[in-house]
Short mmCIF file of C-alpha atoms and ligand atoms in Angstrom, two decimals:
data_model
loop_
_atom_site.label_atom_id
_atom_site.label_comp_id
_atom_site.label_asym_id
_atom_site.label_seq_id
_atom_site.Cartn_x
_atom_site.Cartn_y
_atom_site.Cartn_z
CA MET A 13 38.36 87.90 14.92
CA SER A 14 39.97 91.37 14.92
CA GLU A 15 38.13 92.91 12.16
CA TYR A 16 38.75 96.12 9.71
CA ARG A 17 35.90 98.41 9.35
CA LEU A 18 36.55 101.33 6.87
CA SER A 19 35.19 104.74 7.30
CA SER A 20 35.55 107.43 4.89
CA THR A 21 38.79 108.62 6.78
CA LEU A 22 40.29 105.81 8.88
CA ALA A 23 40.50 101.82 9.58
CA VAL A 24 39.61 101.17 13.20
CA VAL A 25 40.77 97.86 14.50
CA LYS A 26 37.93 95.81 16.00
CA THR A 27 38.10 93.81 19.07
CA VAL A 28 35.36 91.86 19.13
CA VAL A 29 33.71 91.10 22.56
CA ALA A 30 31.00 88.86 23.54
CA PHE A 31 29.06 89.87 26.74
CA PHE A 32 27.29 86.78 28.66
CA ASP A 33 24.68 86.80 31.27
CA VAL A 34 23.21 89.98 29.92
CA THR A 35 20.20 91.27 31.76
CA GLU A 36 18.08 94.33 30.00
CA PHE A 37 20.11 96.69 32.35
CA ASP A 38 23.37 95.51 31.66
CA ARG A 39 22.49 95.77 28.00
CA GLU A 40 21.65 99.31 28.15
CA SER A 41 24.51 100.26 30.45
CA LEU A 42 27.26 98.42 28.51
CA SER A 43 26.02 99.85 25.07
CA ARG A 44 25.84 103.47 26.55
CA LEU A 45 29.67 103.06 28.30
CA ILE A 46 30.74 101.44 25.02
CA LYS A 47 29.40 103.90 22.59
CA LYS A 48 32.75 106.07 22.57
CA THR A 49 34.95 103.20 21.82
CA PRO A 50 34.81 102.32 18.03
CA GLU A 51 37.43 99.92 18.78
CA ILE A 52 34.80 97.66 20.44
CA GLU A 53 32.17 95.73 18.36
CA ALA A 54 29.88 94.15 21.19
CA HIS A 55 27.65 91.03 20.87
CA PHE A 56 25.19 90.84 23.68
CA TYR A 57 23.84 87.59 24.92
CA ALA A 58 21.38 86.99 27.97
CA ASP A 59 22.42 83.13 28.10
CA GLU A 60 25.62 81.80 30.26
CA LEU A 61 29.18 81.15 28.38
CA ASN A 62 29.18 77.42 28.06
CA GLU A 63 30.47 75.01 25.54
CA SER A 64 26.85 75.51 23.55
CA THR A 65 26.76 79.09 23.47
CA ALA A 66 30.93 79.41 22.92
CA ALA A 67 30.09 77.65 19.61
CA LYS A 68 28.21 80.64 18.34
CA VAL A 69 30.99 83.29 18.99
CA LYS A 70 34.04 80.96 17.83
CA ASN A 71 36.27 83.70 16.41
CA VAL A 72 35.70 86.25 19.46
CA ASP A 73 39.04 88.27 20.93
CA CYS A 74 37.32 88.76 24.49
CA VAL A 75 34.41 87.64 26.62
CA SER A 76 32.83 89.37 29.52
CA ILE A 77 30.87 87.10 32.09
CA PHE A 78 29.08 87.15 35.30
CA ILE A 79 29.63 84.35 37.86
CA THR A 80 26.78 82.23 36.19
CA SER A 81 29.00 81.24 33.38
CA ASP A 82 30.87 77.93 33.31
CA ILE A 83 34.38 78.15 31.70
CA THR A 84 35.93 75.07 31.35
CA VAL A 85 38.73 74.00 29.39
CA SER A 86 36.21 72.65 26.49
CA VAL A 87 34.58 76.34 26.48
CA LEU A 88 38.42 77.47 25.98
CA ASN A 89 39.56 75.02 23.41
CA ALA A 90 36.13 76.13 21.55
CA LEU A 91 37.52 80.05 21.45
CA PRO A 92 40.52 79.69 19.52
CA ASN A 93 41.11 83.70 19.39
CA LEU A 94 40.10 84.30 22.75
CA LYS A 95 42.74 86.92 24.56
CA HIS A 96 40.71 88.15 27.44
CA ILE A 97 38.11 86.72 29.93
CA VAL A 98 36.61 89.99 31.43
CA CYS A 99 35.05 89.03 34.81
CA ARG A 100 32.01 91.37 35.72
CA SER A 101 32.48 90.11 39.20
CA THR A 102 35.08 90.14 42.03
CA GLY A 103 35.73 86.39 42.59
CA PHE A 104 37.09 84.64 39.53
CA ASN A 105 37.09 81.19 41.13
CA HIS A 106 35.12 80.24 38.14
CA VAL A 107 37.75 80.69 35.66
CA PRO A 108 39.99 77.79 35.21
CA MET A 109 43.26 79.89 35.95
CA GLU A 110 45.76 76.85 35.30
CA ALA A 111 44.50 76.39 31.51
CA VAL A 112 44.11 80.20 31.14
CA ASN A 113 47.63 80.62 32.10
CA GLU A 114 48.75 77.71 29.88
CA LYS A 115 47.20 79.47 27.15
CA GLY A 116 48.43 82.95 27.55
CA ILE A 117 44.88 84.44 27.82
CA THR A 118 44.52 87.76 29.95
CA VAL A 119 41.85 87.57 32.50
CA SER A 120 40.57 90.69 34.55
CA ASN A 121 38.05 91.39 37.48
CA VAL A 122 36.09 93.87 39.06
CA PRO A 123 37.82 94.05 42.67
CA THR A 124 36.05 96.78 44.26
CA TYR A 125 32.44 97.56 43.02
CA GLY A 126 30.51 96.56 45.86
CA GLU A 127 31.75 96.92 49.30
CA HIS A 128 28.66 99.06 50.56
CA THR A 129 26.56 96.99 48.60
CA VAL A 130 27.63 93.73 49.53
CA ALA A 131 27.98 94.83 53.52
CA GLU A 132 24.44 95.99 53.35
CA TYR A 133 23.29 93.00 52.31
CA ALA A 134 25.02 90.84 54.90
CA PHE A 135 23.19 93.09 57.42
CA ALA A 136 19.82 92.81 55.40
CA LEU A 137 20.49 88.84 56.20
CA LEU A 138 21.63 89.14 59.85
CA LEU A 139 18.76 91.65 60.43
CA SER A 140 16.26 89.27 58.81
CA LEU A 141 17.72 86.36 60.66
CA ALA A 142 17.74 87.95 64.31
CA ARG A 143 14.33 89.53 63.86
CA LYS A 144 12.69 86.83 61.91
CA ILE A 145 11.13 89.43 59.15
CA PRO A 146 10.56 86.78 56.81
CA GLN A 147 8.16 84.96 59.04
CA ALA A 148 6.64 88.09 60.45
CA ILE A 149 5.71 89.18 56.56
CA GLU A 150 4.07 85.53 56.43
CA ILE A 151 2.20 85.85 59.19
CA THR A 152 0.85 89.07 58.62
CA LYS A 153 -0.04 88.40 54.88
CA SER A 154 -1.98 85.54 56.33
CA GLY A 155 -4.11 87.91 58.17
CA SER A 156 -2.99 87.81 61.81
CA MET A 157 -1.25 89.89 64.21
CA GLU A 158 0.09 86.90 66.29
CA HIS A 159 3.77 87.46 67.60
CA GLN A 160 4.02 83.78 68.87
CA GLY A 161 7.46 82.46 67.32
CA LEU A 162 8.80 85.87 66.35
CA THR A 163 10.67 86.69 69.40
CA GLY A 164 14.23 87.86 67.84
CA PHE A 165 17.44 89.10 69.47
CA ASP A 166 19.12 92.62 69.37
CA LEU A 167 22.56 93.10 67.60
CA ALA A 168 23.49 95.83 70.10
CA GLY A 169 25.87 94.31 72.74
CA LYS A 170 26.36 91.14 70.76
CA THR A 171 29.96 90.01 69.13
CA LEU A 172 30.39 90.10 65.43
CA GLY A 173 33.13 88.17 63.96
CA VAL A 174 34.56 89.25 60.61
CA ILE A 175 36.50 86.50 58.88
CA GLY A 176 38.37 88.56 56.30
CA THR A 177 38.64 92.17 56.46
CA GLY A 178 39.20 93.63 52.81
CA HIS A 179 36.82 95.71 51.34
CA ILE A 180 33.52 93.79 52.18
CA GLY A 181 34.64 92.94 55.59
CA CYS A 182 35.96 96.49 56.70
CA GLN A 183 32.56 97.54 55.46
CA VAL A 184 30.76 94.94 57.75
CA ALA A 185 32.87 95.66 60.49
CA LYS A 186 31.98 99.31 60.32
CA ILE A 187 28.20 98.88 60.29
CA GLY A 188 28.47 96.22 63.27
CA VAL A 189 30.22 98.77 65.28
CA GLY A 190 27.58 101.28 64.04
CA PHE A 191 24.65 98.87 65.44
CA GLY A 192 26.80 99.03 68.90
CA MET A 193 28.01 95.46 68.39
CA GLU A 194 31.70 94.35 69.65
CA VAL A 195 33.28 93.57 66.35
CA VAL A 196 36.43 91.00 66.42
CA ALA A 197 38.17 90.19 63.50
CA TYR A 198 40.49 87.43 61.61
CA ASP A 199 42.71 88.05 58.68
CA PRO A 200 46.06 86.58 57.82
CA LYS A 201 46.77 90.17 56.45
CA PRO A 202 45.25 92.52 59.39
CA ASN A 203 44.72 96.34 58.21
CA THR A 204 45.42 97.56 62.05
CA GLU A 205 45.07 101.12 60.82
CA ILE A 206 41.60 100.92 59.52
CA ALA A 207 40.62 98.57 62.80
CA ALA A 208 41.94 101.62 64.85
CA LYS A 209 39.72 103.82 62.93
CA VAL A 210 36.60 101.81 62.78
CA GLY A 211 37.12 100.05 66.31
CA PHE A 212 37.55 96.71 65.94
CA SER A 213 40.28 94.31 67.18
CA TYR A 214 41.67 91.51 65.35
CA GLN A 215 42.09 87.84 66.97
CA ASP A 216 43.09 84.66 65.93
CA MET A 217 41.02 82.47 64.73
CA ASP A 218 40.02 80.40 67.60
CA SER A 219 39.55 83.65 69.58
CA LEU A 220 37.30 85.03 67.26
CA LEU A 221 35.14 81.94 67.02
CA ALA A 222 34.93 81.37 70.77
CA ARG A 223 34.05 85.12 71.24
CA ALA A 224 31.26 85.43 68.29
CA ASN A 225 27.44 85.39 68.52
CA VAL A 226 27.67 86.08 64.91
CA VAL A 227 30.29 84.96 62.10
CA SER A 228 30.38 86.82 58.83
CA LEU A 229 32.66 85.29 56.10
CA HIS A 230 34.19 87.93 53.68
CA THR A 231 37.35 86.00 52.20
CA PRO A 232 37.64 85.01 48.77
CA TYR A 233 37.43 81.09 47.76
CA LEU A 234 41.05 79.48 47.61
CA LYS A 235 42.41 76.30 48.17
CA SER A 236 43.26 77.71 51.68
CA THR A 237 40.00 78.79 52.46
CA HIS A 238 37.91 75.71 51.29
CA HIS A 239 35.64 74.55 54.29
CA LEU A 240 36.87 77.39 56.77
CA LEU A 241 33.71 76.66 58.34
CA ASN A 242 33.91 72.84 59.07
CA ALA A 243 32.83 70.43 61.81
CA GLN A 244 35.85 71.43 63.80
CA SER A 245 35.83 75.08 63.64
CA ILE A 246 31.98 75.22 63.91
CA ALA A 247 32.41 73.26 67.19
CA LYS A 248 34.76 76.13 68.44
CA LEU A 249 31.99 78.63 68.30
CA LYS A 250 29.65 79.55 71.36
CA ARG A 251 26.39 77.39 71.39
CA GLY A 252 23.67 78.73 69.64
CA SER A 253 25.39 81.16 67.31
CA TYR A 254 24.78 82.40 63.94
CA VAL A 255 26.77 82.57 60.54
CA ILE A 256 26.19 84.78 57.53
CA ASN A 257 27.67 83.94 54.16
CA THR A 258 27.72 86.14 51.49
CA ALA A 259 31.36 85.47 50.13
CA ARG A 260 31.35 81.57 48.53
CA GLY A 261 29.29 78.79 49.33
CA GLU A 262 32.58 76.58 49.30
CA LEU A 263 33.89 78.55 52.72
CA ILE A 264 31.38 76.32 54.42
CA ASP A 265 31.14 72.50 54.61
CA THR A 266 27.64 72.26 54.01
CA SER A 267 27.57 68.62 55.95
CA ALA A 268 28.74 70.25 59.06
CA LEU A 269 26.45 73.17 58.71
CA ILE A 270 23.22 71.33 58.75
CA SER A 271 24.56 68.94 61.67
CA ALA A 272 25.20 72.06 63.73
CA LEU A 273 22.00 73.59 62.87
CA GLN A 274 20.42 70.74 63.81
CA THR A 275 21.72 69.97 67.36
CA GLY A 276 21.52 73.91 67.94
CA GLN A 277 25.34 74.22 68.13
CA LEU A 278 24.32 77.00 65.45
CA ALA A 279 21.01 78.79 65.88
CA GLY A 280 20.75 79.94 62.67
CA ALA A 281 22.27 80.78 58.96
CA ALA A 282 21.78 83.24 56.25
CA LEU A 283 23.18 82.31 53.27
CA ASP A 284 23.72 84.02 49.78
CA VAL A 285 25.88 81.55 48.49
CA LEU A 286 26.07 78.12 48.73
CA GLU A 287 28.55 75.13 47.76
CA SER A 288 28.19 74.32 44.25
CA GLU A 289 25.29 76.70 43.98
CA GLU A 290 25.00 76.16 40.28
CA LEU A 291 23.02 73.25 41.10
CA MET A 292 20.23 75.36 42.52
CA ASN A 293 19.54 75.67 38.57
CA ILE A 294 17.14 73.40 37.47
CA HIS A 295 18.65 72.75 34.50
CA GLU A 296 22.20 71.97 36.18
CA GLU A 297 20.43 69.74 38.65
CA ILE A 298 18.95 67.49 35.75
CA LEU A 299 22.29 67.44 33.96
CA MET A 300 23.44 66.17 37.48
CA LEU A 301 20.74 63.68 37.94
CA ARG A 302 21.91 62.27 34.53
CA ALA A 303 25.93 62.18 35.33
CA GLY A 304 25.17 60.90 38.92
CA SER A 305 28.07 62.24 40.85
CA LYS A 306 27.53 60.92 44.66
CA GLN A 307 29.42 64.18 45.93
CA LYS A 308 26.94 66.51 43.69
CA LEU A 309 23.72 64.92 44.51
CA GLU A 310 24.69 64.59 48.21
CA LEU A 311 25.03 68.68 47.82
CA ALA A 312 21.85 68.93 46.26
CA ALA A 313 19.98 66.62 48.78
CA GLU A 314 21.77 69.33 51.28
CA HIS A 315 20.32 72.19 49.56
CA ALA A 316 16.85 70.97 49.78
CA VAL A 317 17.22 70.48 53.60
CA LEU A 318 18.69 73.74 54.09
CA LEU A 319 15.70 75.38 52.18
CA LYS A 320 13.51 73.82 54.28
CA MET A 321 15.14 74.87 57.83
CA PRO A 322 13.14 77.13 59.68
CA ASN A 323 16.34 78.66 60.87
CA VAL A 324 18.09 79.44 57.71
CA LEU A 325 17.75 81.94 55.30
CA VAL A 326 19.14 81.20 51.49
CA THR A 327 19.04 83.83 48.64
CA ASN A 328 20.38 83.48 45.31
CA HIS A 329 23.62 85.13 45.34
CA ASN A 330 22.30 88.51 45.25
CA ALA A 331 24.16 90.51 47.51
CA PHE A 332 25.97 92.39 44.41
CA ASN A 333 22.54 93.25 42.80
CA SER A 334 22.17 97.07 43.71
CA ARG A 335 21.92 99.45 40.66
CA GLU A 336 24.64 101.73 41.86
CA ALA A 337 26.87 98.15 41.83
CA LEU A 338 25.94 96.91 38.44
CA GLU A 339 26.46 100.67 37.02
CA ARG A 340 30.01 100.44 38.70
CA ILE A 341 30.87 96.79 37.74
CA ASN A 342 29.83 97.50 33.63
CA GLU A 343 32.09 100.95 33.91
CA THR A 344 35.06 98.91 35.45
CA ALA A 345 34.31 95.95 33.02
CA VAL A 346 34.43 98.36 29.89
CA ALA A 347 37.30 100.20 31.42
CA ASN A 348 39.16 96.71 31.73
CA ILE A 349 38.62 96.13 27.93
CA ILE A 350 39.87 99.25 26.62
CA SER A 351 42.91 99.07 28.83
CA PHE A 352 43.80 95.75 27.44
CA ILE A 353 42.89 97.14 23.90
CA GLY A 354 45.62 99.78 24.85
CA GLY A 355 47.99 96.89 25.57
CA ASN A 356 48.41 97.87 29.68
CA THR A 357 45.12 95.67 30.96
CA GLN A 358 44.33 97.10 34.55
CA ASN A 359 42.68 94.59 37.45
CA LYS A 360 44.66 91.74 35.78
CA VAL A 361 44.00 88.51 37.94
CA GLY A 362 45.73 86.06 35.06
CA GLN A 363 48.64 86.07 32.74
P1 NAD B 25 39.16 91.39 48.89
O1 NAD B 25 39.91 90.66 48.65
O2 NAD B 25 39.05 93.00 49.32
O3 NAD B 25 39.37 90.87 50.73
C1 NAD B 25 39.37 89.46 51.00
C2 NAD B 25 40.03 89.45 52.41
O4 NAD B 25 40.35 88.18 52.86
C3 NAD B 25 41.55 90.08 52.30
O5 NAD B 25 42.00 90.82 53.40
C4 NAD B 25 42.44 88.50 52.37
O6 NAD B 25 43.50 88.77 53.41
C5 NAD B 25 41.23 87.90 53.62
N1 NAD B 25 41.94 86.61 53.53
C6 NAD B 25 42.52 85.35 52.53
N2 NAD B 25 42.44 84.26 53.21
C7 NAD B 25 41.89 84.42 54.39
C8 NAD B 25 41.75 83.52 55.46
N3 NAD B 25 41.98 82.26 55.43
N4 NAD B 25 41.10 84.02 56.55
C9 NAD B 25 40.81 85.25 56.85
N5 NAD B 25 40.86 85.89 55.62
C10 NAD B 25 41.51 85.93 54.65
O7 NAD B 25 37.70 90.73 48.75
P2 NAD B 25 36.39 91.68 49.09
O8 NAD B 25 35.98 92.63 47.64
O9 NAD B 25 35.97 92.00 50.25
O10 NAD B 25 35.27 90.17 48.81
C11 NAD B 25 35.41 89.03 49.61
C12 NAD B 25 34.68 88.02 48.77
O11 NAD B 25 33.14 88.60 48.79
C13 NAD B 25 34.89 88.01 47.51
O12 NAD B 25 36.05 86.90 47.22
C14 NAD B 25 33.82 87.27 46.80
O13 NAD B 25 34.18 85.91 46.50
C15 NAD B 25 32.53 87.25 47.73
N6 NAD B 25 31.62 88.22 46.83
C16 NAD B 25 30.54 88.10 46.76
C17 NAD B 25 29.50 89.09 46.14
C18 NAD B 25 28.17 88.50 46.36
O14 NAD B 25 27.08 88.89 45.50
N7 NAD B 25 27.65 87.54 47.15
C19 NAD B 25 29.58 89.86 45.74
C20 NAD B 25 31.01 90.48 46.15
C21 NAD B 25 31.97 89.90 46.33
#
């Protein structure tokens, strides 16, 4: 719905952009960033983009979404003028790329907003797990100074296995070295220059699994990385090792993870992301119960089990969530829209 707005001197062609999943912080930051671009007509929605909210914006040229939006083919069909999907995230596996490509819709993402942000969070999870920080807080709040059950382990001297050494994985390796850990890494496209500079070594996957006390995942979710940690790969880990996942839930076979935690093959796990994590949202859970998919029902039950396990920490896909990262995400998303309007989209991942 490109609109012509006449001012006293010139006509401006408006690109209508609907921003979904918008928090108060986003609304303020995006409005400020867009202010100097009269070509953008912005509409903000706190809700996610789905079939029902798509009906409210059916003539938009562009939608901007966070990972909580569920883009299905029906959503795309409800937006006949859609030309650009602007992901305010690095991952774009929540966009049906085949359908999008068929329709000639451009997709852009934010490739590098949060290497420090997510890497720091991975260590926040690891330290919480290693030093039982949530349990210590609970005991202290209950009015006790008891240390029983709170004995943890040092990171210094342990081996950290980093799977995926892109933007985030390299930062994780750097922090690991800073903690006095030996860092080993696996990536099909090794960055030997950074490895030499930071002080970590590349291994094949099996050697990494055999050596690591802690494995931290930093690969995108692709067909080739589906269930990268499964019963077979977890069995190759040292008994009593730990897994940290701040990448995507689908990288781990949840059922195999629970079995390994139960038998002690894994001593603990800290998970910012879960397989089909949308089921953690009660509305989705109710919809799933009504639809009755056996696979989803099993996953919802597995989520409930993970939440109850004392050696598991689960957070709500929150690793990206620092003020600095949010501002960088919004800056890049707006720059992606402006470059698209100019005819040369930056950070294009589809079409
Ligand atoms: P990146 O693209 O910079 O790096 C990904 C690395 O993974 C690349 O070096 C690639 O070669 C490697 N890789 C691909 N397939 C692999 C495989 N089979 N085994 C090992 N390595 C493999 O991505 P990034 O910026 O470092 O982000 C990594 C992932 O983190 C994203 O794809 C996203 O899913 C996730 N993420 C999560 C949050 C959060 O809030 N939890 C925030 C940002 C990113």
